Amino acid sequence: MSQSYAPLFVGSYQSADREGIHILRLDAESGSLSKLGGVAGIDNPSFLAYHAESSVLYAVSETDPDGGVVAYAYDAASHALTEINRQPSQGGAPCHLAIDPSGGWLILVNYTGGNISLYPIGDRGALGEPVQSVAHEGSSINAERQEGPHPHSIYAVPGTSYYLACDLGTDKIYTYRLDAAAGRLEAVRETNVTPGSGPRHLALHPTRPFVYLIDELMNRIVAFKLDADEGSLDPLQTVSTLPEGYGGESYCAEVAVSADGKYVYGSNRGHDSIVSFRVGEDGGLSLVGHTPSGGHFPRHFLALPDGRWLLAANQNGDNIVVMRVDEDGFPRHAGSEYKMTKPVCVRLG
């Protein structure tokens, strides 16, 4: 039997009467994707998080003005997802979530709600009622997109109790500390970024103190030096995600660091590409190249841990495109794709 990656969970923009979450398998020899299962019953399950130890998948329901979050038990034998329970998101358009490494807490961000919600995780992965809602305040210079706070993502800093939250509306990265015993998020500091840049997602280097932020509105990746003791960020470098001379409309989305820490990838929605950079000794980035995403509006992608494969989810192209990563870290089309309506997030189980 050939090596494979499974399960791969895919979230999408889809109505509750259709399968919005698909479960896939990637054949690691041929690069082909096949469907193992799926589940309906949730509106716009756009972003996902999986807790491997408890085999529970969490999905936002990205609706406005009232969103939600749903917990599912995953059965590896039948590839079935069974709903455990659901909770309100306490804000509109929840778009990202993170599971605390302790397994005891789930943190969710509401894009239009402008706030972050904290949930206890109980027996068998059930979500308790939210115990805290932290509201962001402020705005920035882009009147159309930054009229108020729009938190877009949140990430745990490994080995610490810190979390980093990107807010596209206020042009800030917020550092929080999670008091797991008390069930409270405590504000620690704010890192200001370039006005109008629109910080969206970030990725932490797996072994070194570097963080890479992708700016949606200015199409850039910013490298930071991370002080894990303080939860602080110091900028090192800013690079464009677009080819020199490109003048079309485009908006960045996802950023990721390869498992070996040698490469950083970003997605361009409009230019419709995956950009690749090599990581230097000082954490700086040098361009490797751009790979067409094989569809329109690559909202998310997954760089698999063996370093051989990258899966690009083209939201408006209705497909997931398989790319084989060469020895120089450059993704190339492998000739395989999986068709589904508006894929938004790909997670490895």
GROMACS .gro file of C-alpha atoms in nm:
model
  349
    1MET     CA    1   0.000   0.000   0.000
    2SER     CA    2   0.134   0.343  -0.091
    3GLN     CA    3   0.193   0.606   0.174
    4SER     CA    4  -0.091   0.850   0.222
    5TYR     CA    5  -0.198   1.151   0.422
    6ALA     CA    6  -0.537   1.113   0.583
    7PRO     CA    7  -0.755   1.253   0.710
    8LEU     CA    8  -0.740   1.589   0.539
    9PHE     CA    9  -1.028   1.809   0.651
   10VAL     CA   10  -1.147   2.083   0.415
   11GLY     CA   11  -1.377   2.368   0.519
   12SER     CA   12  -1.573   2.576   0.271
   13TYR     CA   13  -1.834   2.840   0.207
   14GLN     CA   14  -2.142   2.622   0.173
   15SER     CA   15  -2.500   2.622   0.299
   16ALA     CA   16  -2.603   2.389   0.581
   17ASP     CA   17  -2.808   2.165   0.352
   18ARG     CA   18  -2.494   2.053   0.167
   19GLU     CA   19  -2.167   1.895   0.270
   20GLY     CA   20  -1.959   2.193   0.375
   21ILE     CA   21  -1.677   1.987   0.529
   22HIS     CA   22  -1.503   1.725   0.315
   23ILE     CA   23  -1.265   1.456   0.436
   24LEU     CA   24  -0.992   1.364   0.188
   25ARG     CA   25  -0.694   1.135   0.142
   26LEU     CA   26  -0.374   1.226  -0.043
   27ASP     CA   27  -0.176   0.947  -0.202
   28ALA     CA   28   0.181   1.055  -0.129
   29GLU     CA   29   0.323   0.865  -0.427
   30SER     CA   30   0.086   0.968  -0.706
   31GLY     CA   31  -0.031   1.297  -0.557
   32SER     CA   32  -0.398   1.215  -0.615
   33LEU     CA   33  -0.674   1.330  -0.380
   34SER     CA   34  -0.977   1.115  -0.305
   35LYS     CA   35  -1.283   1.168  -0.087
   36LEU     CA   36  -1.333   0.967   0.232
   37GLY     CA   37  -1.640   1.140   0.371
   38GLY     CA   38  -1.805   1.467   0.463
   39VAL     CA   39  -2.070   1.632   0.674
   40ALA     CA   40  -2.351   1.884   0.625
   41GLY     CA   41  -2.557   2.074   0.879
   42ILE     CA   42  -2.346   2.388   0.925
   43ASP     CA   43  -2.348   2.716   0.733
   44ASN     CA   44  -2.010   2.830   0.601
   45PRO     CA   45  -1.773   2.601   0.794
   46SER     CA   46  -1.486   2.806   0.661
   47PHE     CA   47  -1.207   2.757   0.911
   48LEU     CA   48  -1.114   2.440   1.099
   49ALA     CA   49  -0.894   2.319   1.385
   50TYR     CA   50  -0.829   1.955   1.475
   51HIS     CA   51  -0.732   1.813   1.814
   52ALA     CA   52  -0.554   1.488   1.730
   53GLU     CA   53  -0.539   1.348   2.084
   54SER     CA   54  -0.915   1.360   2.129
   55SER     CA   55  -1.001   1.313   1.757
   56VAL     CA   56  -1.225   1.620   1.760
   57LEU     CA   57  -1.266   1.869   1.476
   58TYR     CA   58  -1.380   2.224   1.545
   59ALA     CA   59  -1.537   2.439   1.273
   60VAL     CA   60  -1.649   2.800   1.271
   61SER     CA   61  -1.985   2.886   1.118
   62GLU     CA   62  -1.888   3.207   0.941
   63THR     CA   63  -2.220   3.389   0.934
   64ASP     CA   64  -2.313   3.748   1.011
   65PRO     CA   65  -2.434   3.906   1.236
   66ASP     CA   66  -2.442   3.591   1.451
   67GLY     CA   67  -2.189   3.314   1.396
   68GLY     CA   68  -2.108   2.992   1.575
   69VAL     CA   69  -1.860   2.713   1.638
   70VAL     CA   70  -1.927   2.340   1.616
   71ALA     CA   71  -1.743   2.042   1.767
   72TYR     CA   72  -1.737   1.708   1.579
   73ALA     CA   73  -1.611   1.367   1.689
   74TYR     CA   74  -1.409   1.201   1.414
   75ASP     CA   75  -1.416   0.822   1.369
   76ALA     CA   76  -1.104   0.709   1.186
   77ALA     CA   77  -1.251   0.373   1.087
   78SER     CA   78  -1.564   0.506   0.918
   79HIS     CA   79  -1.436   0.858   0.842
   80ALA     CA   80  -1.757   0.991   0.996
   81LEU     CA   81  -1.794   1.327   1.168
   82THR     CA   82  -2.060   1.328   1.441
   83GLU     CA   83  -2.168   1.655   1.594
   84ILE     CA   84  -2.094   1.683   1.966
   85ASN     CA   85  -2.237   2.029   2.027
   86ARG     CA   86  -2.224   2.390   1.913
   87GLN     CA   87  -2.195   2.732   2.072
   88PRO     CA   88  -2.256   3.090   1.957
   89SER     CA   89  -1.947   3.284   1.851
   90GLN     CA   90  -2.048   3.603   2.037
   91GLY     CA   91  -1.984   3.806   1.724
   92GLY     CA   92  -2.027   3.821   1.350
   93ALA     CA   93  -1.825   3.633   1.087
   94PRO     CA   94  -1.601   3.408   1.299
   95CYS     CA   95  -1.309   3.331   1.068
   96HIS     CA   96  -1.029   3.163   1.267
   97LEU     CA   97  -0.980   2.954   1.578
   98ALA     CA   98  -0.704   2.790   1.781
   99ILE     CA   99  -0.691   2.504   2.032
  100ASP     CA  100  -0.475   2.565   2.337
  101PRO     CA  101  -0.191   2.309   2.353
  102SER     CA  102  -0.330   2.192   2.691
  103GLY     CA  103  -0.644   2.079   2.510
  104GLY     CA  104  -0.856   2.265   2.764
  105TRP     CA  105  -0.946   2.582   2.575
  106LEU     CA  106  -1.056   2.700   2.232
  107ILE     CA  107  -1.006   3.060   2.117
  108LEU     CA  108  -1.207   3.208   1.829
  109VAL     CA  109  -1.189   3.542   1.646
  110ASN     CA  110  -1.490   3.727   1.503
  111TYR     CA  111  -1.402   3.938   1.200
  112THR     CA  112  -1.703   4.170   1.184
  113GLY     CA  113  -1.774   4.135   1.555
  114GLY     CA  114  -1.430   4.279   1.634
  115ASN     CA  115  -1.380   4.047   1.930
  116ILE     CA  116  -1.217   3.727   2.055
  117SER     CA  117  -1.412   3.455   2.239
  118LEU     CA  118  -1.276   3.195   2.482
  119TYR     CA  119  -1.439   2.851   2.536
  120PRO     CA  120  -1.363   2.569   2.779
  121ILE     CA  121  -1.325   2.225   2.620
  122GLY     CA  122  -1.493   1.954   2.827
  123ASP     CA  123  -1.521   1.578   2.822
  124ARG     CA  124  -1.494   1.416   2.478
  125GLY     CA  125  -1.424   1.756   2.322
  126ALA     CA  126  -1.754   1.928   2.396
  127LEU     CA  127  -1.746   2.307   2.398
  128GLY     CA  128  -1.865   2.484   2.710
  129GLU     CA  129  -2.038   2.818   2.700
  130PRO     CA  130  -1.800   3.106   2.623
  131VAL     CA  131  -1.642   3.243   2.940
  132GLN     CA  132  -1.491   3.560   2.797
  133SER     CA  133  -1.523   3.802   2.507
  134VAL     CA  134  -1.238   4.046   2.445
  135ALA     CA  135  -1.330   4.344   2.226
  136HIS     CA  136  -1.075   4.523   2.012
  137GLU     CA  137  -1.103   4.898   1.954
  138GLY     CA  138  -0.980   5.136   1.689
  139SER     CA  139  -0.951   5.173   1.312
  140SER     CA  140  -0.692   5.260   1.048
  141ILE     CA  141  -0.644   5.455   0.727
  142ASN     CA  142  -0.831   5.238   0.474
  143ALA     CA  143  -1.185   5.372   0.516
  144GLU     CA  144  -1.343   5.084   0.325
  145ARG     CA  145  -1.171   4.793   0.500
  146GLN     CA  146  -1.044   4.941   0.827
  147GLU     CA  147  -1.340   5.138   0.961
  148GLY     CA  148  -1.321   4.937   1.283
  149PRO     CA  149  -1.149   4.636   1.440
  150HIS     CA  150  -1.140   4.315   1.234
  151PRO     CA  151  -0.944   4.042   1.413
  152HIS     CA  152  -0.856   3.782   1.152
  153SER     CA  153  -0.649   3.512   1.324
  154ILE     CA  154  -0.493   3.394   1.649
  155TYR     CA  155  -0.195   3.163   1.717
  156ALA     CA  156  -0.035   2.999   2.019
  157VAL     CA  157   0.333   3.068   2.078
  158PRO     CA  158   0.474   2.719   2.147
  159GLY     CA  159   0.622   2.660   2.489
  160THR     CA  160   0.457   2.970   2.636
  161SER     CA  161   0.114   3.088   2.747
  162TYR     CA  162   0.118   3.366   2.485
  163TYR     CA  163  -0.110   3.410   2.186
  164LEU     CA  164  -0.060   3.642   1.887
  165ALA     CA  165  -0.374   3.786   1.726
  166CYS     CA  166  -0.373   3.972   1.392
  167ASP     CA  167  -0.626   4.255   1.348
  168LEU     CA  168  -0.672   4.369   0.988
  169GLY     CA  169  -0.885   4.666   1.091
  170THR     CA  170  -0.655   4.825   1.347
  171ASP     CA  171  -0.318   4.737   1.187
  172LYS     CA  172  -0.197   4.570   1.504
  173ILE     CA  173  -0.076   4.235   1.634
  174TYR     CA  174  -0.206   4.181   1.986
  175THR     CA  175  -0.018   3.967   2.237
  176TYR     CA  176  -0.235   3.789   2.492
  177ARG     CA  177  -0.151   3.560   2.781
  178LEU     CA  178  -0.390   3.275   2.854
  179ASP     CA  179  -0.440   3.206   3.223
  180ALA     CA  180  -0.552   2.846   3.179
  181ALA     CA  181  -0.637   2.801   3.546
  182ALA     CA  182  -0.864   3.105   3.561
  183GLY     CA  183  -0.992   3.082   3.204
  184ARG     CA  184  -0.896   3.437   3.108
  185LEU     CA  185  -0.713   3.606   2.824
  186GLU     CA  186  -0.495   3.890   2.952
  187ALA     CA  187  -0.378   4.167   2.719
  188VAL     CA  188   0.003   4.196   2.728
  189ARG     CA  189   0.105   4.432   2.447
  190GLU     CA  190   0.024   4.561   2.099
  191THR     CA  191   0.260   4.566   1.802
  192ASN     CA  192   0.180   4.836   1.545
  193VAL     CA  193   0.239   4.756   1.178
  194THR     CA  194   0.238   4.980   0.870
  195PRO     CA  195  -0.087   5.180   0.848
  196GLY     CA  196  -0.311   5.039   0.577
  197SER     CA  197  -0.125   4.708   0.553
  198GLY     CA  198  -0.405   4.490   0.695
  199PRO     CA  199  -0.234   4.212   0.896
  200ARG     CA  200  -0.419   3.889   0.824
  201HIS     CA  201  -0.237   3.566   0.919
  202LEU     CA  202   0.104   3.474   1.056
  203ALA     CA  203   0.329   3.171   1.086
  204LEU     CA  204   0.586   3.086   1.352
  205HIS     CA  205   0.917   2.927   1.261
  206PRO     CA  206   0.927   2.570   1.399
  207THR     CA  207   1.270   2.593   1.564
  208ARG     CA  208   1.392   2.954   1.559
  209PRO     CA  209   1.257   3.281   1.706
  210PHE     CA  210   1.106   3.417   1.385
  211VAL     CA  211   0.748   3.508   1.297
  212TYR     CA  212   0.619   3.580   0.946
  213LEU     CA  213   0.316   3.805   0.902
  214ILE     CA  214   0.122   3.833   0.576
  215ASP     CA  215  -0.047   4.166   0.501
  216GLU     CA  216  -0.369   4.130   0.304
  217LEU     CA  217  -0.400   4.488   0.180
  218MET     CA  218  -0.037   4.566   0.089
  219ASN     CA  219   0.061   4.219  -0.040
  220ARG     CA  220   0.366   4.176   0.180
  221ILE     CA  221   0.528   3.938   0.424
  222VAL     CA  222   0.695   4.093   0.726
  223ALA     CA  223   0.959   3.897   0.918
  224PHE     CA  224   0.983   3.957   1.294
  225LYS     CA  225   1.220   3.849   1.569
  226LEU     CA  226   1.017   3.695   1.850
  227ASP     CA  227   1.105   3.737   2.217
  228ALA     CA  228   0.920   3.437   2.359
  229ASP     CA  229   0.986   3.547   2.718
  230GLU     CA  230   0.806   3.877   2.664
  231GLY     CA  231   0.574   3.792   2.376
  232SER     CA  232   0.717   4.086   2.182
  233LEU     CA  233   0.793   4.125   1.811
  234ASP     CA  234   1.069   4.329   1.645
  235PRO     CA  235   1.054   4.377   1.265
  236LEU     CA  236   1.344   4.243   1.059
  237GLN     CA  237   1.242   4.266   0.694
  238THR     CA  238   0.949   4.334   0.459
  239VAL     CA  239   0.916   4.168   0.117
  240SER     CA  240   0.651   4.186  -0.156
  241THR     CA  241   0.454   3.872  -0.236
  242LEU     CA  242   0.392   3.985  -0.595
  243PRO     CA  243   0.625   3.979  -0.897
  244GLU     CA  244   0.805   4.301  -0.976
  245GLY     CA  245   0.598   4.515  -1.210
  246TYR     CA  246   0.265   4.343  -1.141
  247GLY     CA  247  -0.009   4.609  -1.136
  248GLY     CA  248  -0.329   4.408  -1.103
  249GLU     CA  249  -0.559   4.381  -0.805
  250SER     CA  250  -0.453   4.119  -0.551
  251TYR     CA  251  -0.495   4.041  -0.182
  252CYS     CA  252  -0.280   3.811   0.030
  253ALA     CA  253  -0.434   3.534   0.239
  254GLU     CA  254  -0.233   3.251   0.396
  255VAL     CA  255   0.131   3.222   0.507
  256ALA     CA  256   0.319   2.910   0.622
  257VAL     CA  257   0.668   2.793   0.710
  258SER     CA  258   0.785   2.452   0.586
  259ALA     CA  259   0.826   2.186   0.854
  260ASP     CA  260   1.205   2.197   0.819
  261GLY     CA  261   1.204   2.577   0.858
  262LYS     CA  262   1.384   2.638   0.529
  263TYR     CA  263   1.102   2.799   0.329
  264VAL     CA  264   0.812   3.041   0.370
  265TYR     CA  265   0.507   3.034   0.143
  266GLY     CA  266   0.227   3.285   0.086
  267SER     CA  267  -0.088   3.300  -0.127
  268ASN     CA  268  -0.191   3.581  -0.361
  269ARG     CA  269  -0.562   3.616  -0.441
  270GLY     CA  270  -0.588   3.801  -0.772
  271HIS     CA  271  -0.242   3.723  -0.901
  272ASP     CA  272  -0.356   3.368  -0.813
  273SER     CA  273  -0.024   3.227  -0.709
  274ILE     CA  274   0.178   3.071  -0.431
  275VAL     CA  275   0.495   3.267  -0.362
  276SER     CA  276   0.800   3.086  -0.222
  277PHE     CA  277   1.089   3.231  -0.018
  278ARG     CA  278   1.407   3.081   0.123
  279VAL     CA  279   1.475   3.153   0.492
  280GLY     CA  280   1.822   3.290   0.570
  281GLU     CA  281   2.029   3.245   0.882
  282ASP     CA  282   1.911   3.583   1.009
  283GLY     CA  283   1.545   3.497   0.944
  284GLY     CA  284   1.533   3.711   0.631
  285LEU     CA  285   1.361   3.596   0.313
  286SER     CA  286   1.491   3.565  -0.042
  287LEU     CA  287   1.257   3.500  -0.333
  288VAL     CA  288   1.247   3.154  -0.490
  289GLY     CA  289   0.957   3.217  -0.729
  290HIS     CA  290   0.583   3.218  -0.798
  291THR     CA  291   0.368   2.915  -0.883
  292PRO     CA  292   0.023   2.962  -1.043
  293SER     CA  293  -0.236   2.835  -0.796
  294GLY     CA  294  -0.424   2.641  -1.064
  295GLY     CA  295  -0.747   2.827  -0.993
  296HIS     CA  296  -0.884   3.159  -0.877
  297PHE     CA  297  -0.847   3.320  -0.534
  298PRO     CA  298  -0.619   3.083  -0.337
  299ARG     CA  299  -0.767   3.146   0.008
  300HIS     CA  300  -0.563   2.886   0.195
  301PHE     CA  301  -0.301   2.618   0.139
  302LEU     CA  302  -0.140   2.337   0.333
  303ALA     CA  303   0.232   2.254   0.318
  304LEU     CA  304   0.252   1.892   0.429
  305PRO     CA  305   0.511   1.799   0.692
  306ASP     CA  306   0.718   1.570   0.469
  307GLY     CA  307   0.808   1.876   0.259
  308ARG     CA  308   0.703   1.702  -0.063
  309TRP     CA  309   0.351   1.835  -0.117
  310LEU     CA  310   0.153   2.159  -0.104
  311LEU     CA  311  -0.226   2.173  -0.145
  312ALA     CA  312  -0.372   2.503  -0.267
  313ALA     CA  313  -0.741   2.572  -0.198
  314ASN     CA  314  -0.879   2.804  -0.466
  315GLN     CA  315  -1.195   2.951  -0.318
  316ASN     CA  316  -1.336   3.098  -0.638
  317GLY     CA  317  -1.189   2.828  -0.861
  318ASP     CA  318  -1.381   2.554  -0.674
  319ASN     CA  319  -1.079   2.327  -0.658
  320ILE     CA  320  -0.787   2.207  -0.450
  321VAL     CA  321  -0.471   2.177  -0.656
  322VAL     CA  322  -0.190   1.937  -0.567
  323MET     CA  323   0.167   2.064  -0.602
  324ARG     CA  324   0.486   1.865  -0.564
  325VAL     CA  325   0.761   2.059  -0.387
  326ASP     CA  326   1.106   2.015  -0.541
  327GLU     CA  327   1.440   1.996  -0.357
  328ASP     CA  328   1.475   2.375  -0.374
  329GLY     CA  329   1.144   2.427  -0.195
  330PHE     CA  330   0.958   2.531  -0.510
  331PRO     CA  331   0.604   2.393  -0.564
  332ARG     CA  332   0.517   2.263  -0.911
  333HIS     CA  333   0.183   2.135  -1.035
  334ALA     CA  334   0.150   1.759  -0.997
  335GLY     CA  335  -0.141   1.730  -1.239
  336SER     CA  336  -0.402   1.643  -0.980
  337GLU     CA  337  -0.691   1.839  -0.832
  338TYR     CA  338  -1.006   1.787  -0.628
  339LYS     CA  339  -1.325   1.972  -0.722
  340MET     CA  340  -1.550   2.116  -0.452
  341THR     CA  341  -1.747   2.435  -0.397
  342LYS     CA  342  -1.551   2.726  -0.248
  343PRO     CA  343  -1.282   2.549  -0.043
  344VAL     CA  344  -1.145   2.781   0.227
  345CYS     CA  345  -0.926   2.581   0.468
  346VAL     CA  346  -0.727   2.256   0.450
  347ARG     CA  347  -0.619   2.084   0.774
  348LEU     CA  348  -0.424   1.764   0.833
  349GLY     CA  349  -0.572   1.534   1.096
   0.00000   0.00000   0.00000
